[in-house]
Structure formats: C-alpha cells, structure tokens
mmCIF file of N, CA, C and O in Angstrom:
data_model
loop_
_atom_site.group_PDB
_atom_site.id
_atom_site.type_symbol
_atom_site.label_atom_id
_atom_site.label_comp_id
_atom_site.label_asym_id
_atom_site.label_seq_id
_atom_site.Cartn_x
_atom_site.Cartn_y
_atom_site.Cartn_z
ATOM 1 N N MET A 1337 -17.167 8.557 0.176
ATOM 2 C CA MET A 1337 -16.623 7.512 -0.674
ATOM 3 C C MET A 1337 -16.293 8.102 -2.029
ATOM 4 O O MET A 1337 -17.061 8.842 -2.600
ATOM 5 N N SER A 1338 -15.120 7.761 -2.556
ATOM 6 C CA SER A 1338 -14.717 8.299 -3.846
ATOM 7 C C SER A 1338 -15.211 7.401 -4.976
ATOM 8 O O SER A 1338 -15.493 6.228 -4.788
ATOM 9 N N GLN A 1339 -15.305 8.010 -6.139
ATOM 10 C CA GLN A 1339 -15.761 7.278 -7.308
ATOM 11 C C GLN A 1339 -14.674 6.322 -7.777
ATOM 12 O O GLN A 1339 -13.492 6.639 -7.753
ATOM 13 N N MET A 1340 -15.067 5.133 -8.213
ATOM 14 C CA MET A 1340 -14.138 4.117 -8.682
ATOM 15 C C MET A 1340 -13.638 4.486 -10.073
ATOM 16 O O MET A 1340 -14.404 4.925 -10.911
ATOM 17 N N SER A 1341 -12.333 4.325 -10.295
ATOM 18 C CA SER A 1341 -11.772 4.601 -11.616
ATOM 19 C C SER A 1341 -12.095 3.448 -12.567
ATOM 20 O O SER A 1341 -12.487 2.362 -12.136
ATOM 21 N N PHE A 1342 -11.900 3.676 -13.864
ATOM 22 C CA PHE A 1342 -12.150 2.614 -14.840
ATOM 23 C C PHE A 1342 -11.253 1.406 -14.581
ATOM 24 O O PHE A 1342 -11.677 0.267 -14.669
ATOM 25 N N GLY A 1343 -9.985 1.672 -14.269
ATOM 26 C CA GLY A 1343 -9.054 0.579 -13.981
ATOM 27 C C GLY A 1343 -9.483 -0.224 -12.768
ATOM 28 O O GLY A 1343 -9.425 -1.459 -12.769
ATOM 29 N N ASP A 1344 -9.916 0.463 -11.693
ATOM 30 C CA ASP A 1344 -10.372 -0.234 -10.490
ATOM 31 C C ASP A 1344 -11.638 -1.033 -10.767
ATOM 32 O O ASP A 1344 -11.818 -2.128 -10.248
ATOM 33 N N ALA A 1345 -12.527 -0.481 -11.603
ATOM 34 C CA ALA A 1345 -13.767 -1.193 -11.944
ATOM 35 C C ALA A 1345 -13.461 -2.460 -12.735
ATOM 36 O O ALA A 1345 -14.044 -3.511 -12.490
ATOM 37 N N GLU A 1346 -12.530 -2.354 -13.673
ATOM 38 C CA GLU A 1346 -12.147 -3.534 -14.455
ATOM 39 C C GLU A 1346 -11.492 -4.576 -13.569
ATOM 40 O O GLU A 1346 -11.764 -5.768 -13.655
ATOM 41 N N TYR A 1347 -10.623 -4.130 -12.673
ATOM 42 C CA TYR A 1347 -9.931 -5.036 -11.762
ATOM 43 C C TYR A 1347 -10.916 -5.730 -10.822
ATOM 44 O O TYR A 1347 -10.769 -6.907 -10.515
ATOM 45 N N ALA A 1348 -11.929 -5.008 -10.357
ATOM 46 C CA ALA A 1348 -12.903 -5.569 -9.415
ATOM 47 C C ALA A 1348 -13.685 -6.731 -10.036
ATOM 48 O O ALA A 1348 -14.163 -7.608 -9.319
ATOM 49 N N GLY A 1349 -13.789 -6.761 -11.371
ATOM 50 C CA GLY A 1349 -14.551 -7.805 -12.040
ATOM 51 C C GLY A 1349 -13.772 -9.078 -12.314
ATOM 52 O O GLY A 1349 -14.337 -10.067 -12.764
ATOM 53 N N LYS A 1350 -12.476 -9.081 -12.044
ATOM 54 C CA LYS A 1350 -11.701 -10.299 -12.325
ATOM 55 C C LYS A 1350 -11.973 -11.363 -11.273
ATOM 56 O O LYS A 1350 -12.350 -11.065 -10.160
ATOM 57 N N ARG A 1351 -11.750 -12.595 -11.618
ATOM 58 C CA ARG A 1351 -12.150 -13.704 -10.755
ATOM 59 C C ARG A 1351 -11.007 -14.351 -9.991
ATOM 60 O O ARG A 1351 -11.148 -14.700 -8.843
ATOM 61 N N LYS A 1352 -9.878 -14.556 -10.619
ATOM 62 C CA LYS A 1352 -8.776 -15.295 -9.998
ATOM 63 C C LYS A 1352 -7.879 -14.360 -9.202
ATOM 64 O O LYS A 1352 -7.527 -13.280 -9.657
ATOM 65 N N LYS A 1353 -7.475 -14.790 -8.016
ATOM 66 C CA LYS A 1353 -6.524 -14.034 -7.217
ATOM 67 C C LYS A 1353 -5.112 -14.480 -7.568
ATOM 68 O O LYS A 1353 -4.844 -15.670 -7.686
ATOM 69 N N THR A 1354 -4.229 -13.510 -7.707
ATOM 70 C CA THR A 1354 -2.836 -13.830 -7.994
ATOM 71 C C THR A 1354 -2.120 -14.200 -6.701
ATOM 72 O O THR A 1354 -2.624 -13.960 -5.607
ATOM 73 N N ARG A 1355 -0.919 -14.747 -6.836
ATOM 74 C CA ARG A 1355 -0.117 -15.077 -5.644
ATOM 75 C C ARG A 1355 0.206 -13.819 -4.855
ATOM 76 O O ARG A 1355 0.245 -13.838 -3.630
ATOM 77 N N ARG A 1356 0.438 -12.726 -5.565
ATOM 78 C CA ARG A 1356 0.724 -11.460 -4.895
ATOM 79 C C ARG A 1356 -0.474 -11.021 -4.048
ATOM 80 O O ARG A 1356 -0.318 -10.591 -2.910
ATOM 81 N N GLU A 1357 -1.668 -11.137 -4.604
ATOM 82 C CA GLU A 1357 -2.877 -10.758 -3.858
ATOM 83 C C GLU A 1357 -3.056 -11.624 -2.615
ATOM 84 O O GLU A 1357 -3.366 -11.110 -1.536
ATOM 85 N N VAL A 1358 -2.869 -12.914 -2.764
ATOM 86 C CA VAL A 1358 -3.003 -13.833 -1.634
ATOM 87 C C VAL A 1358 -1.977 -13.494 -0.565
ATOM 88 O O VAL A 1358 -2.299 -13.423 0.629
ATOM 89 N N PHE A 1359 -0.730 -13.240 -0.985
ATOM 90 C CA PHE A 1359 0.327 -12.890 -0.040
ATOM 91 C C PHE A 1359 -0.020 -11.605 0.712
ATOM 92 O O PHE A 1359 0.103 -11.539 1.940
ATOM 93 N N LEU A 1360 -0.452 -10.566 -0.015
ATOM 94 C CA LEU A 1360 -0.774 -9.299 0.637
ATOM 95 C C LEU A 1360 -1.970 -9.428 1.582
ATOM 96 O O LEU A 1360 -1.994 -8.805 2.648
ATOM 97 N N GLU A 1361 -2.939 -10.252 1.225
ATOM 98 C CA GLU A 1361 -4.073 -10.491 2.130
ATOM 99 C C GLU A 1361 -3.608 -11.177 3.407
ATOM 100 O O GLU A 1361 -4.062 -10.838 4.496
ATOM 101 N N GLU A 1362 -2.691 -12.144 3.269
ATOM 102 C CA GLU A 1362 -2.155 -12.827 4.448
ATOM 103 C C GLU A 1362 -1.352 -11.865 5.319
ATOM 104 O O GLU A 1362 -1.492 -11.864 6.548
ATOM 105 N N MET A 1363 -0.536 -11.028 4.701
ATOM 106 C CA MET A 1363 0.268 -10.068 5.464
ATOM 107 C C MET A 1363 -0.621 -9.049 6.168
ATOM 108 O O MET A 1363 -0.321 -8.621 7.287
ATOM 109 N N ASP A 1364 -1.725 -8.695 5.539
ATOM 110 C CA ASP A 1364 -2.665 -7.761 6.161
ATOM 111 C C ASP A 1364 -3.217 -8.336 7.464
ATOM 112 O O ASP A 1364 -3.492 -7.599 8.406
ATOM 113 N N GLN A 1365 -3.331 -9.662 7.512
ATOM 114 C CA GLN A 1365 -3.861 -10.331 8.701
ATOM 115 C C GLN A 1365 -2.802 -10.586 9.767
ATOM 116 O O GLN A 1365 -3.095 -10.507 10.953
ATOM 117 N N VAL A 1366 -1.566 -10.899 9.376
ATOM 118 C CA VAL A 1366 -0.571 -11.340 10.356
ATOM 119 C C VAL A 1366 0.348 -10.233 10.886
ATOM 120 O O VAL A 1366 0.926 -10.385 11.956
ATOM 121 N N VAL A 1367 0.498 -9.148 10.154
ATOM 122 C CA VAL A 1367 1.367 -8.062 10.628
ATOM 123 C C VAL A 1367 0.663 -7.338 11.774
ATOM 124 O O VAL A 1367 -0.501 -6.972 11.655
ATOM 125 N N PRO A 1368 1.355 -7.116 12.892
ATOM 126 C CA PRO A 1368 0.744 -6.419 14.033
ATOM 127 C C PRO A 1368 0.719 -4.897 13.787
ATOM 128 O O PRO A 1368 1.536 -4.141 14.325
ATOM 129 N N TRP A 1369 -0.235 -4.446 12.967
ATOM 130 C CA TRP A 1369 -0.276 -3.053 12.528
ATOM 131 C C TRP A 1369 -0.327 -2.063 13.681
ATOM 132 O O TRP A 1369 0.425 -1.093 13.704
ATOM 133 N N LYS A 1370 -1.217 -2.292 14.638
ATOM 134 C CA LYS A 1370 -1.372 -1.329 15.739
ATOM 135 C C LYS A 1370 -0.093 -1.182 16.543
ATOM 136 O O LYS A 1370 0.293 -0.076 16.920
ATOM 137 N N SER A 1371 0.589 -2.284 16.805
ATOM 138 C CA SER A 1371 1.841 -2.233 17.569
ATOM 139 C C SER A 1371 2.913 -1.464 16.808
ATOM 140 O O SER A 1371 3.615 -0.620 17.379
ATOM 141 N N LEU A 1372 3.074 -1.761 15.526
ATOM 142 C CA LEU A 1372 4.086 -1.082 14.725
ATOM 143 C C LEU A 1372 3.783 0.412 14.592
ATOM 144 O O LEU A 1372 4.685 1.247 14.702
ATOM 145 N N LEU A 1373 2.522 0.732 14.347
ATOM 146 C CA LEU A 1373 2.143 2.138 14.218
ATOM 147 C C LEU A 1373 2.394 2.885 15.521
ATOM 148 O O LEU A 1373 2.838 4.033 15.512
ATOM 149 N N GLY A 1374 2.119 2.235 16.653
ATOM 150 C CA GLY A 1374 2.364 2.852 17.953
ATOM 151 C C GLY A 1374 3.829 3.136 18.200
ATOM 152 O O GLY A 1374 4.182 4.139 18.836
ATOM 153 N N LEU A 1375 4.712 2.260 17.700
ATOM 154 C CA LEU A 1375 6.153 2.474 17.857
ATOM 155 C C LEU A 1375 6.666 3.628 16.996
ATOM 156 O O LEU A 1375 7.559 4.373 17.400
ATOM 157 N N ILE A 1376 6.115 3.752 15.800
ATOM 158 C CA ILE A 1376 6.609 4.737 14.844
ATOM 159 C C ILE A 1376 5.988 6.116 15.053
ATOM 160 O O ILE A 1376 6.633 7.139 14.811
ATOM 161 N N GLN A 1377 4.753 6.168 15.508
ATOM 162 C CA GLN A 1377 4.006 7.423 15.608
ATOM 163 C C GLN A 1377 4.762 8.556 16.309
ATOM 164 O O GLN A 1377 4.765 9.679 15.811
ATOM 165 N N PRO A 1378 5.428 8.308 17.438
ATOM 166 C CA PRO A 1378 6.100 9.415 18.121
ATOM 167 C C PRO A 1378 7.203 10.097 17.303
ATOM 168 O O PRO A 1378 7.494 11.272 17.526
ATOM 169 N N ILE A 1379 7.801 9.399 16.365
ATOM 170 C CA ILE A 1379 8.891 9.993 15.591
ATOM 171 C C ILE A 1379 8.506 10.304 14.146
ATOM 172 O O ILE A 1379 9.324 10.811 13.377
ATOM 173 N N TYR A 1380 7.254 10.038 13.760
ATOM 174 C CA TYR A 1380 6.810 10.306 12.392
ATOM 175 C C TYR A 1380 6.546 11.801 12.237
ATOM 176 O O TYR A 1380 5.985 12.438 13.131
ATOM 177 N N PRO A 1381 6.970 12.398 11.119
ATOM 178 C CA PRO A 1381 6.782 13.845 10.946
ATOM 179 C C PRO A 1381 5.302 14.241 10.949
ATOM 180 O O PRO A 1381 4.451 13.495 10.473
ATOM 181 N N GLU A 1382 5.045 15.411 11.496
ATOM 182 C CA GLU A 1382 3.676 15.937 11.536
ATOM 183 C C GLU A 1382 3.537 17.020 10.481
ATOM 184 O O GLU A 1382 4.524 17.620 10.053
ATOM 185 N N ALA A 1383 2.300 17.295 10.110
ATOM 186 C CA ALA A 1383 2.041 18.357 9.145
ATOM 187 C C ALA A 1383 2.430 19.688 9.768
ATOM 188 O O ALA A 1383 2.183 19.949 10.935
ATOM 189 N N GLY A 1384 3.069 20.489 9.014
ATOM 190 C CA GLY A 1384 3.494 21.808 9.463
ATOM 191 C C GLY A 1384 3.779 22.632 8.241
ATOM 192 O O GLY A 1384 2.951 22.730 7.349
ATOM 193 N N ARG A 1385 4.971 23.166 8.219
ATOM 194 C CA ARG A 1385 5.366 23.900 7.021
ATOM 195 C C ARG A 1385 5.676 22.919 5.895
ATOM 196 O O ARG A 1385 6.182 21.834 6.125
ATOM 197 N N GLY A 1386 5.389 23.341 4.706
ATOM 198 C CA GLY A 1386 5.720 22.500 3.558
ATOM 199 C C GLY A 1386 4.656 21.460 3.259
ATOM 200 O O GLY A 1386 3.512 21.557 3.660
ATOM 201 N N ARG A 1387 5.097 20.454 2.596
ATOM 202 C CA ARG A 1387 4.210 19.400 2.112
ATOM 203 C C ARG A 1387 3.735 18.511 3.255
ATOM 204 O O ARG A 1387 4.508 18.157 4.140
ATOM 205 N N HIS A 1388 2.463 18.143 3.227
ATOM 206 C CA HIS A 1388 1.916 17.242 4.246
ATOM 207 C C HIS A 1388 2.432 15.829 4.000
ATOM 208 O O HIS A 1388 2.451 15.352 2.871
ATOM 209 N N PRO A 1389 2.848 15.136 5.057
ATOM 210 C CA PRO A 1389 3.319 13.754 4.880
ATOM 211 C C PRO A 1389 2.146 12.822 4.584
ATOM 212 O O PRO A 1389 1.005 13.102 4.953
ATOM 213 N N TYR A 1390 2.448 11.715 3.912
ATOM 214 C CA TYR A 1390 1.423 10.693 3.713
ATOM 215 C C TYR A 1390 1.067 10.095 5.069
ATOM 216 O O TYR A 1390 1.878 10.122 5.997
ATOM 217 N N PRO A 1391 -0.127 9.515 5.180
ATOM 218 C CA PRO A 1391 -0.489 8.873 6.449
ATOM 219 C C PRO A 1391 0.528 7.804 6.833
ATOM 220 O O PRO A 1391 1.073 7.101 5.973
ATOM 221 N N LEU A 1392 0.774 7.684 8.118
ATOM 222 C CA LEU A 1392 1.785 6.754 8.626
ATOM 223 C C LEU A 1392 1.522 5.323 8.171
ATOM 224 O O LEU A 1392 2.431 4.627 7.723
ATOM 225 N N GLU A 1393 0.290 4.856 8.268
ATOM 226 C CA GLU A 1393 0.003 3.466 7.887
ATOM 227 C C GLU A 1393 0.287 3.227 6.412
ATOM 228 O O GLU A 1393 0.823 2.179 6.043
ATOM 229 N N THR A 1394 -0.018 4.191 5.573
ATOM 230 C CA THR A 1394 0.273 4.054 4.144
ATOM 231 C C THR A 1394 1.773 3.911 3.921
ATOM 232 O O THR A 1394 2.216 3.028 3.181
ATOM 233 N N MET A 1395 2.557 4.754 4.565
ATOM 234 C CA MET A 1395 4.008 4.698 4.385
ATOM 235 C C MET A 1395 4.597 3.401 4.933
ATOM 236 O O MET A 1395 5.512 2.832 4.334
ATOM 237 N N LEU A 1396 4.075 2.916 6.051
ATOM 238 C CA LEU A 1396 4.543 1.638 6.599
ATOM 239 C C LEU A 1396 4.250 0.505 5.627
ATOM 240 O O LEU A 1396 5.105 -0.337 5.356
ATOM 241 N N ARG A 1397 3.050 0.489 5.075
ATOM 242 C CA ARG A 1397 2.676 -0.563 4.121
ATOM 243 C C ARG A 1397 3.552 -0.505 2.866
ATOM 244 O O ARG A 1397 3.994 -1.532 2.361
ATOM 245 N N VAL A 1398 3.817 0.694 2.373
ATOM 246 C CA VAL A 1398 4.677 0.843 1.193
ATOM 247 C C VAL A 1398 6.087 0.357 1.511
ATOM 248 O O VAL A 1398 6.696 -0.372 0.724
ATOM 249 N N HIS A 1399 6.614 0.742 2.666
ATOM 250 C CA HIS A 1399 7.961 0.324 3.054
ATOM 251 C C HIS A 1399 8.054 -1.205 3.166
ATOM 252 O O HIS A 1399 9.026 -1.806 2.698
ATOM 253 N N LEU A 1400 7.056 -1.823 3.772
ATOM 254 C CA LEU A 1400 7.079 -3.284 3.893
ATOM 255 C C LEU A 1400 7.001 -3.953 2.520
ATOM 256 O O LEU A 1400 7.717 -4.925 2.268
ATOM 257 N N MET A 1401 6.173 -3.442 1.634
ATOM 258 C CA MET A 1401 6.099 -4.021 0.287
ATOM 259 C C MET A 1401 7.432 -3.878 -0.433
ATOM 260 O O MET A 1401 7.845 -4.794 -1.156
ATOM 261 N N GLN A 1402 8.117 -2.747 -0.243
ATOM 262 C CA GLN A 1402 9.437 -2.578 -0.850
ATOM 263 C C GLN A 1402 10.379 -3.687 -0.404
ATOM 264 O O GLN A 1402 11.132 -4.235 -1.206
ATOM 265 N N ASN A 1403 10.346 -4.000 0.868
ATOM 266 C CA ASN A 1403 11.213 -5.049 1.398
ATOM 267 C C ASN A 1403 10.774 -6.435 0.942
ATOM 268 O O ASN A 1403 11.605 -7.258 0.558
ATOM 269 N N TRP A 1404 9.498 -6.717 0.995
ATOM 270 C CA TRP A 1404 8.999 -8.039 0.610
ATOM 271 C C TRP A 1404 9.281 -8.353 -0.854
ATOM 272 O O TRP A 1404 9.592 -9.492 -1.203
ATOM 273 N N PHE A 1405 9.152 -7.349 -1.731
ATOM 274 C CA PHE A 1405 9.292 -7.575 -3.161
ATOM 275 C C PHE A 1405 10.625 -7.083 -3.716
ATOM 276 O O PHE A 1405 10.854 -7.163 -4.925
ATOM 277 N N GLY A 1406 11.518 -6.572 -2.849
ATOM 278 C CA GLY A 1406 12.846 -6.146 -3.280
ATOM 279 C C GLY A 1406 12.823 -5.000 -4.270
ATOM 280 O O GLY A 1406 13.541 -5.041 -5.267
ATOM 281 N N LEU A 1407 12.032 -3.959 -3.993
ATOM 282 C CA LEU A 1407 11.887 -2.845 -4.923
ATOM 283 C C LEU A 1407 12.607 -1.595 -4.421
ATOM 284 O O LEU A 1407 12.592 -1.295 -3.231
ATOM 285 N N SER A 1408 13.211 -0.860 -5.345
ATOM 286 C CA SER A 1408 13.809 0.437 -5.022
ATOM 287 C C SER A 1408 12.687 1.466 -4.891
ATOM 288 O O SER A 1408 11.528 1.177 -5.196
ATOM 289 N N ASP A 1409 13.025 2.667 -4.465
ATOM 290 C CA ASP A 1409 12.003 3.718 -4.363
ATOM 291 C C ASP A 1409 11.331 3.997 -5.705
ATOM 292 O O ASP A 1409 10.094 4.010 -5.781
ATOM 293 N N PRO A 1410 12.103 4.205 -6.802
ATOM 294 C CA PRO A 1410 11.445 4.451 -8.090
ATOM 295 C C PRO A 1410 10.612 3.243 -8.561
ATOM 296 O O PRO A 1410 9.525 3.410 -9.116
ATOM 297 N N ALA A 1411 11.110 2.038 -8.320
ATOM 298 C CA ALA A 1411 10.363 0.842 -8.734
ATOM 299 C C ALA A 1411 9.079 0.704 -7.929
ATOM 300 O O ALA A 1411 8.044 0.296 -8.461
ATOM 301 N N MET A 1412 9.120 1.050 -6.649
ATOM 302 C CA MET A 1412 7.919 0.984 -5.820
ATOM 303 C C MET A 1412 6.894 2.008 -6.292
ATOM 304 O O MET A 1412 5.704 1.712 -6.361
ATOM 305 N N GLU A 1413 7.352 3.188 -6.641
ATOM 306 C CA GLU A 1413 6.449 4.216 -7.142
ATOM 307 C C GLU A 1413 5.748 3.744 -8.420
ATOM 308 O O GLU A 1413 4.534 3.892 -8.572
ATOM 309 N N GLU A 1414 6.509 3.148 -9.325
ATOM 310 C CA GLU A 1414 5.921 2.623 -10.557
ATOM 311 C C GLU A 1414 4.943 1.492 -10.262
ATOM 312 O O GLU A 1414 3.876 1.411 -10.867
ATOM 313 N N ALA A 1415 5.305 0.623 -9.326
ATOM 314 C CA ALA A 1415 4.429 -0.494 -8.981
ATOM 315 C C ALA A 1415 3.104 0.015 -8.422
ATOM 316 O O ALA A 1415 2.042 -0.553 -8.714
ATOM 317 N N LEU A 1416 3.144 1.083 -7.645
ATOM 318 C CA LEU A 1416 1.898 1.623 -7.090
ATOM 319 C C LEU A 1416 0.999 2.188 -8.180
ATOM 320 O O LEU A 1416 -0.222 2.165 -8.052
ATOM 321 N N TYR A 1417 1.588 2.690 -9.248
ATOM 322 C CA TYR A 1417 0.791 3.152 -10.384
ATOM 323 C C TYR A 1417 0.254 1.990 -11.200
ATOM 324 O O TYR A 1417 -0.885 2.022 -11.675
ATOM 325 N N GLU A 1418 1.048 0.946 -11.369
ATOM 326 C CA GLU A 1418 0.727 -0.112 -12.318
ATOM 327 C C GLU A 1418 0.025 -1.324 -11.721
ATOM 328 O O GLU A 1418 -0.694 -2.023 -12.438
ATOM 329 N N ILE A 1419 0.245 -1.627 -10.442
ATOM 330 C CA ILE A 1419 -0.228 -2.891 -9.874
ATOM 331 C C ILE A 1419 -1.323 -2.608 -8.839
ATOM 332 O O ILE A 1419 -1.048 -2.144 -7.733
ATOM 333 N N THR A 1420 -2.539 -2.899 -9.212
ATOM 334 C CA THR A 1420 -3.694 -2.575 -8.374
ATOM 335 C C THR A 1420 -3.643 -3.213 -6.989
ATOM 336 O O THR A 1420 -3.907 -2.526 -6.008
ATOM 337 N N PRO A 1421 -3.315 -4.503 -6.832
ATOM 338 C CA PRO A 1421 -3.292 -5.068 -5.475
ATOM 339 C C PRO A 1421 -2.326 -4.356 -4.538
ATOM 340 O O PRO A 1421 -2.607 -4.206 -3.345
ATOM 341 N N MET A 1422 -1.201 -3.885 -5.063
ATOM 342 C CA MET A 1422 -0.243 -3.170 -4.226
ATOM 343 C C MET A 1422 -0.811 -1.810 -3.818
ATOM 344 O O MET A 1422 -0.655 -1.368 -2.679
ATOM 345 N N ARG A 1423 -1.466 -1.159 -4.743
ATOM 346 C CA ARG A 1423 -2.087 0.135 -4.466
ATOM 347 C C ARG A 1423 -3.199 -0.017 -3.420
ATOM 348 O O ARG A 1423 -3.301 0.763 -2.474
ATOM 349 N N VAL A 1424 -3.988 -1.059 -3.546
ATOM 350 C CA VAL A 1424 -5.071 -1.312 -2.590
ATOM 351 C C VAL A 1424 -4.499 -1.622 -1.214
ATOM 352 O O VAL A 1424 -4.984 -1.105 -0.196
ATOM 353 N N PHE A 1425 -3.459 -2.442 -1.147
ATOM 354 C CA PHE A 1425 -2.826 -2.800 0.131
ATOM 355 C C PHE A 1425 -2.299 -1.551 0.827
ATOM 356 O O PHE A 1425 -2.409 -1.410 2.046
ATOM 357 N N ALA A 1426 -1.741 -0.605 0.053
ATOM 358 C CA ALA A 1426 -1.199 0.628 0.622
ATOM 359 C C ALA A 1426 -2.302 1.618 1.001
ATOM 360 O O ALA A 1426 -2.036 2.565 1.722
ATOM 361 N N GLY A 1427 -3.506 1.385 0.510
ATOM 362 C CA GLY A 1427 -4.596 2.315 0.798
ATOM 363 C C GLY A 1427 -4.576 3.551 -0.077
ATOM 364 O O GLY A 1427 -5.026 4.615 0.322
ATOM 365 N N LEU A 1428 -4.068 3.401 -1.293
ATOM 366 C CA LEU A 1428 -3.980 4.515 -2.235
ATOM 367 C C LEU A 1428 -4.927 4.288 -3.395
ATOM 368 O O LEU A 1428 -5.374 3.175 -3.645
ATOM 369 N N SER A 1429 -5.220 5.366 -4.122
ATOM 370 C CA SER A 1429 -6.003 5.245 -5.343
ATOM 371 C C SER A 1429 -5.406 6.168 -6.391
ATOM 372 O O SER A 1429 -4.607 7.057 -6.070
ATOM 373 N N LEU A 1430 -5.787 5.977 -7.629
ATOM 374 C CA LEU A 1430 -5.265 6.809 -8.707
ATOM 375 C C LEU A 1430 -6.008 8.125 -8.820
ATOM 376 O O LEU A 1430 -5.585 9.015 -9.541
ATOM 377 N N THR A 1431 -7.127 8.263 -8.136
ATOM 378 C CA THR A 1431 -7.927 9.491 -8.261
ATOM 379 C C THR A 1431 -7.565 10.524 -7.236
ATOM 380 O O THR A 1431 -7.050 10.290 -6.216
#
C-alpha cells in the first residue's frame, strides 16, 4: 500500500459527494468492466521495447471519462492532476 498524499488526505476528510463523484460511482457499478476488458485485451499493446503501456483498465476508464465529460487529451490529463474523483476512478495517484 502506498502512502497517502497530502491532497488525498485532505480530500478523504470531506463530507459531501459531488455530482461527479456520484456519477462515477454509478458508472463503476453499471459498466460491464470484465466484458469490455476481455474484448480489448487481445489487441492492447504489451510491454516490450520502449515505454510500458498503462494498465488496460486504467486506459479504458480514462477514455470513458473523456467521452462522458467531453474532454480532449490535454484536458483529460489536466483533470487527472487536478480532480481527485477522476484520478481515483482511473486508479491513479499523484505519487
């Protein structure tokens, strides 16, 4: 288990859930993750030469959030740095 960052610790202490958090929690429950991952896995790049790819589930979650929230690649990257619920949904951390 990794150590919690100051930002994550502060976020963990808040009480009210935002609409974005509620939406992402609902999507986490209703999206058929195993089925989608099974479809994509055969064509997803494997580690080899060069940079290792991010885990497939992380990339799928990021791609879906881009579509749900209408974000470009640079905007999604910024959102993952700035918006904790999106980072948590993707399974990423700042550390």
